[in-house]
Coordinates of C-alpha atoms in Angstrom, one line a residue:
M215 CA 147.4 145.1 132.1
I216 CA 145.5 148.0 133.6
V217 CA 146.3 149.2 137.1
R218 CA 143.4 151.0 138.8
V219 CA 143.9 153.1 141.9
S220 CA 141.0 154.5 144.0
V221 CA 142.1 157.0 146.7
P222 CA 140.0 158.4 149.4
S223 CA 140.0 162.2 149.8
R224 CA 141.9 163.6 152.8
V225 CA 140.5 166.4 155.0
H226 CA 143.2 168.6 156.4
L227 CA 142.0 170.4 159.5
T228 CA 144.9 172.7 160.1
L229 CA 148.6 173.2 160.0
I230 CA 150.0 173.6 163.6
D231 CA 153.4 175.2 164.1
L232 CA 153.8 178.2 161.8
G233 CA 155.8 180.4 164.1
P234 CA 159.2 182.1 163.7
T235 CA 161.0 179.7 166.1
G236 CA 160.4 176.4 167.8
Y237 CA 161.1 172.7 167.8
R238 CA 159.2 171.8 164.6
R239 CA 157.8 173.3 161.5
N240 CA 154.2 172.8 160.2
G241 CA 152.7 169.5 161.5
G242 CA 148.9 169.0 161.2
V243 CA 145.8 166.9 161.9
G244 CA 143.4 165.4 159.4
F245 CA 141.7 162.3 158.2
S246 CA 140.4 160.4 155.2
I247 CA 136.8 160.3 153.8
T248 CA 135.3 157.7 151.5
T249 CA 133.7 160.2 149.1
P250 CA 134.7 162.0 146.9
R251 CA 137.5 159.8 145.6
S252 CA 140.4 160.1 143.2
T253 CA 140.3 157.3 140.6
L254 CA 143.1 156.7 138.2
S255 CA 143.9 153.9 135.7
F256 CA 147.3 153.3 134.1
V257 CA 148.5 151.1 131.3
H258 CA 151.9 150.1 129.9
N259 CA 153.6 152.6 127.7
T260 CA 157.1 153.2 126.3
A261 CA 157.3 156.5 128.0
V262 CA 155.6 158.4 130.9
D263 CA 152.4 160.0 129.6
L264 CA 150.3 161.9 132.2
R265 CA 148.6 164.3 129.8
A266 CA 145.1 163.1 130.9
L267 CA 145.6 165.2 134.1
E268 CA 144.9 168.2 132.0
L269 CA 141.2 167.1 132.1
C270 CA 141.3 167.6 135.9
G271 CA 142.7 171.1 135.9
Y272 CA 146.4 170.3 136.1
L273 CA 148.6 173.0 134.6
P274 CA 151.2 171.9 132.0
A275 CA 154.0 172.8 134.4
E276 CA 152.5 170.6 137.1
I277 CA 152.2 167.6 134.6
A278 CA 155.8 168.2 133.4
S279 CA 157.2 168.2 136.9
L280 CA 155.5 164.9 137.9
T281 CA 156.4 163.4 134.5
K282 CA 160.1 164.3 135.1
R283 CA 160.0 162.8 138.5
L284 CA 158.7 159.4 137.2
E285 CA 161.2 159.5 134.3
C286 CA 164.1 160.0 136.7
L287 CA 162.9 157.1 138.8
M288 CA 162.7 154.9 135.7
S289 CA 166.3 155.7 135.0
Q290 CA 167.5 155.3 138.6
Q291 CA 165.7 152.0 139.2
Q292 CA 166.3 150.7 135.6
L293 CA 162.6 150.2 134.9
T294 CA 161.9 149.0 131.4
Q295 CA 158.2 150.0 131.2
G296 CA 156.7 153.5 131.3
L297 CA 153.0 154.2 131.8
R298 CA 150.1 156.1 130.4
L299 CA 147.3 157.6 132.5
K300 CA 144.3 156.1 130.6
D301 CA 141.4 157.5 132.7
V302 CA 141.2 159.8 135.7
Q303 CA 138.6 161.4 137.8
L304 CA 139.6 163.8 140.6
P305 CA 137.6 166.0 143.0
A306 CA 137.8 169.7 142.4
R307 CA 141.5 170.7 142.0
H308 CA 142.7 172.9 144.9
G309 CA 139.5 172.3 146.7
G310 CA 140.9 170.9 149.9
F311 CA 140.7 167.2 149.1
G312 CA 144.5 166.4 148.6
T313 CA 144.3 165.5 145.0
G314 CA 147.9 166.5 144.3
T315 CA 149.3 164.0 146.7
A316 CA 146.8 161.3 145.7
A317 CA 147.7 161.6 142.0
A318 CA 151.5 161.7 142.6
L319 CA 151.5 158.6 144.8
A320 CA 149.1 156.7 142.6
S321 CA 151.3 157.5 139.5
L322 CA 154.5 156.5 141.3
E323 CA 153.1 153.3 142.8
S324 CA 151.5 152.2 139.4
L325 CA 154.8 152.8 137.6
F326 CA 156.4 150.1 139.8
L327 CA 153.4 147.8 139.6
L328 CA 153.4 147.9 135.8
N329 CA 157.1 146.8 136.0
G330 CA 156.2 143.9 138.2
L331 CA 157.6 145.4 141.4
S332 CA 156.1 146.3 144.7
V333 CA 157.9 149.0 146.8
S334 CA 157.4 150.1 150.3
P335 CA 155.2 153.0 151.4
E336 CA 158.4 154.6 152.9
F337 CA 160.0 154.5 149.4
L338 CA 156.9 156.0 147.8
R339 CA 156.5 158.7 150.4
A340 CA 160.2 159.7 150.0
N341 CA 160.1 159.9 146.3
C342 CA 156.8 161.4 145.4
G343 CA 157.8 165.0 145.9
R344 CA 154.9 165.7 148.3
G345 CA 154.7 166.4 152.0
G346 CA 156.5 169.7 152.0
A347 CA 153.9 171.3 154.3
S348 CA 151.8 168.4 155.6
G349 CA 152.1 164.7 156.0
I350 CA 148.4 163.9 156.3
G351 CA 147.9 162.9 152.7
L352 CA 151.2 160.9 152.6
S353 CA 150.0 158.8 155.5
S354 CA 146.3 158.5 154.7
Y355 CA 146.9 157.4 151.1
F356 CA 148.1 154.1 152.4
K357 CA 145.9 153.4 155.4
G358 CA 143.3 156.1 155.8
G359 CA 142.2 157.1 159.3
F360 CA 142.9 160.1 161.5
V361 CA 146.5 161.2 161.4
F362 CA 148.5 163.6 163.6
D363 CA 152.0 164.5 162.2
A364 CA 154.6 166.7 163.9
G365 CA 156.0 168.2 160.7
R366 CA 159.8 168.4 160.3
R367 CA 162.6 169.9 162.2
F368 CA 162.6 173.6 162.5
D369 CA 164.5 175.6 159.9
S370 CA 164.6 179.4 159.2
A371 CA 163.5 179.2 155.6
P372 CA 160.3 181.0 154.6
I373 CA 157.2 178.9 155.2
V374 CA 155.4 178.0 152.0
G375 CA 152.7 175.7 150.8
S376 CA 153.1 172.2 149.5
D377 CA 152.8 173.2 145.9
A378 CA 155.8 175.5 146.2
I379 CA 158.1 172.7 147.3
N380 CA 159.5 170.4 144.6
Q381 CA 162.1 168.6 146.7
V382 CA 161.3 167.3 150.2
D383 CA 164.4 166.5 152.1
E384 CA 162.8 165.6 155.4
L385 CA 159.4 164.0 155.5
P386 CA 156.8 164.9 158.1
L387 CA 156.9 162.8 161.3
E388 CA 153.8 160.8 161.8
M389 CA 153.0 160.6 165.5
A390 CA 149.6 158.9 165.6
R391 CA 147.2 157.1 163.3
L392 CA 143.8 156.2 164.6
D393 CA 140.6 154.8 163.2
M394 CA 137.9 157.4 162.8
L395 CA 134.5 156.6 164.3
D396 CA 131.6 156.6 161.8
W397 CA 130.0 159.9 163.0
P398 CA 127.5 161.2 160.4
M399 CA 129.4 163.5 158.1
G400 CA 128.8 165.5 154.9
V401 CA 130.7 167.7 152.4
L402 CA 129.6 171.1 151.0
V403 CA 131.5 172.7 148.2
P404 CA 130.3 176.3 148.4
P405 CA 128.9 177.0 144.9
C406 CA 130.2 180.6 144.7
A407 CA 133.7 180.1 146.0
S408 CA 136.5 179.7 143.5
A409 CA 139.5 177.6 144.6
T410 CA 142.7 179.6 145.2
S411 CA 145.4 179.3 142.6
P412 CA 149.0 178.2 143.5
E413 CA 150.1 181.8 143.1
Q414 CA 147.4 183.1 145.4
E415 CA 148.2 180.4 148.0
Q416 CA 151.9 181.4 148.0
A417 CA 151.1 185.1 148.3
F418 CA 148.8 184.2 151.3
F419 CA 151.6 182.2 153.0
S420 CA 154.0 185.1 152.5
H421 CA 151.6 187.7 153.9
Q422 CA 150.2 185.8 156.9
L423 CA 153.3 184.1 158.3
P424 CA 155.0 183.6 160.6
L425 CA 152.3 183.4 163.3
S426 CA 152.9 184.6 166.9
A427 CA 153.8 182.1 169.6
A428 CA 150.5 182.6 171.3
D429 CA 148.6 181.7 168.0
V430 CA 150.8 178.6 167.6
F431 CA 150.1 177.5 171.2
E432 CA 146.4 178.0 170.8
T433 CA 146.2 175.9 167.7
T434 CA 148.4 173.2 169.2
Y435 CA 146.2 172.9 172.2
H436 CA 143.0 172.5 170.3
A437 CA 144.5 170.1 167.8
I438 CA 146.1 167.7 170.3
F439 CA 144.2 168.0 173.6
G440 CA 141.0 168.6 171.6
T441 CA 140.7 166.8 168.3
L442 CA 143.4 164.1 168.7
A443 CA 142.3 163.2 172.2
A444 CA 138.6 163.2 171.2
V445 CA 139.2 160.7 168.4
Q446 CA 141.2 158.5 170.7
S447 CA 138.5 158.7 173.5
R448 CA 135.6 158.5 171.0
D449 CA 134.2 161.7 172.4
Y450 CA 131.9 163.2 169.8
D451 CA 131.0 166.4 171.8
A452 CA 134.7 167.2 172.5
F453 CA 135.6 166.4 168.8
C454 CA 132.9 168.9 167.6
A455 CA 134.0 171.6 170.1
S456 CA 137.6 171.3 169.1
I457 CA 136.8 171.4 165.4
N458 CA 134.8 174.6 165.9
A459 CA 137.6 176.1 168.0
L460 CA 140.2 175.4 165.3
Q461 CA 138.1 177.4 162.9
R462 CA 138.5 180.4 165.2
C463 CA 142.3 180.0 165.5
A464 CA 144.5 182.5 163.7
W465 CA 145.6 180.4 160.8
K466 CA 142.3 178.7 159.9
R467 CA 140.5 182.0 160.4
A468 CA 142.8 183.7 157.9
E469 CA 142.3 180.8 155.4
I470 CA 138.5 181.2 155.7
D471 CA 138.9 185.0 155.2
L472 CA 140.5 184.4 151.8
Y473 CA 137.0 183.8 150.5
G474 CA 135.4 186.9 152.0
E475 CA 132.0 186.2 153.3
T476 CA 131.2 183.3 151.0
V477 CA 132.6 180.4 152.9
R478 CA 131.9 181.9 156.3
A479 CA 128.2 182.4 155.3
C480 CA 128.0 178.8 154.2
A481 CA 129.4 177.6 157.6
A482 CA 127.0 179.8 159.5
Y483 CA 124.1 178.4 157.5
L484 CA 125.1 174.8 158.3
A485 CA 125.4 175.7 162.0
S486 CA 121.9 177.3 161.8
V487 CA 120.3 174.1 160.5
G488 CA 121.7 172.0 163.3
C489 CA 125.3 171.1 162.4
D490 CA 127.4 170.4 165.5
A491 CA 130.7 171.2 163.8
V492 CA 131.8 172.7 160.5
A493 CA 135.5 172.6 159.2
M494 CA 137.1 174.0 156.1
S495 CA 139.6 171.5 154.7
S496 CA 143.1 172.8 154.1
I497 CA 142.9 176.2 152.2
G498 CA 139.4 175.3 151.1
P499 CA 136.9 176.0 150.0
A500 CA 135.3 172.6 150.8
L501 CA 133.5 172.4 154.1
I502 CA 133.0 169.2 156.1
F503 CA 130.1 169.1 158.6
W504 CA 128.8 166.9 161.3
A505 CA 125.3 166.8 162.9
S506 CA 123.5 164.6 165.4
D507 CA 120.3 164.8 163.4
F508 CA 122.2 164.4 160.2
D509 CA 119.3 163.7 157.8
A510 CA 117.6 166.9 158.7
A511 CA 120.8 169.0 158.4
F512 CA 121.7 167.3 155.1
A513 CA 118.3 167.9 153.6
A514 CA 118.4 171.6 154.6
A515 CA 121.8 172.0 153.0
V516 CA 120.6 170.3 149.8
R517 CA 117.6 172.6 149.6
Q518 CA 119.8 175.7 150.1
Y519 CA 122.8 174.8 147.8
G520 CA 121.5 172.1 145.5
P521 CA 122.3 168.4 145.3
S522 CA 125.5 168.9 143.2
A523 CA 127.1 170.9 146.0
V524 CA 126.4 168.6 148.9
L525 CA 127.2 164.9 149.5
R526 CA 127.1 162.4 152.2
T527 CA 130.4 160.8 153.2
R528 CA 132.0 158.6 155.8
P529 CA 135.5 158.2 157.4
D530 CA 137.8 156.0 155.5
N531 CA 140.0 153.8 157.6
T532 CA 141.4 151.7 154.7
G533 CA 143.4 153.9 152.3
R534 CA 143.8 153.4 148.6
I535 CA 142.4 150.4 146.8
I536 CA 144.4 148.9 143.9
S537 CA 142.8 146.5 141.3
Y538 CA 144.0 145.0 138.0
D539 CA 142.4 144.2 134.7

């Protein structure tokens, strides 16, 4: 039997509470898009074999860590079948699409399916090792849509990115999940921007954080009273205004600045050809854009950056698709 898992990419608009004190830590807003997708197929095997992830830019240590997690679950749950990752296609690694969470959840879920078992989303979320910084990908994997999570309870440990956390003791608290409206949307992967490495990301977190209370409050306002409320009320103009405002907030502004002028110049160009809003997903460099006259804006972006860098996409309100051969 072959288990095939097709996972929509997640767009992460921003982390929210990155201050030195408070009620919660992290939290965020984001949503799923139909394209690009992570597609993985698994077959029975005597052991856990995820070596095919090397073809998608996974480091040996990352593969070893995920392999060990699945092996431990095999032992704990007394599973008799391992699995082998037969085929895999992922969007650009560390590009802002949530591939790490998608691959971890797909591998874990497929392990149980190949053993004839179906486990709950709650079990999978708790045992996949993801969600240390954001819960958007943990929620959107199963049901897509727009997600607002309130992070976890505050603690005084240094704030780090998801890839620096191997054990998640408290999952992010999902507060809202809404269907996204089918507003015309595209993706631009800036051709000259290299994705940040895990080491660069952790150095960035260490240097930039914690944020001031004023910066946290500003981000919270635009994320909740702007983006979340606009999705719920189906207000395209307010949605676009809040997206642009989030790009100017301290945390997202610092993430964009990681790329010098490269990403900022791409965002400015998209605005100049009629885009109503442009957002960098997570720590980038992928940009998501919206436009009322979408065909004209999309054509201009293709002329400027080439067809391989720009693609049309839509919101995904379904989540992963599982099929069997």
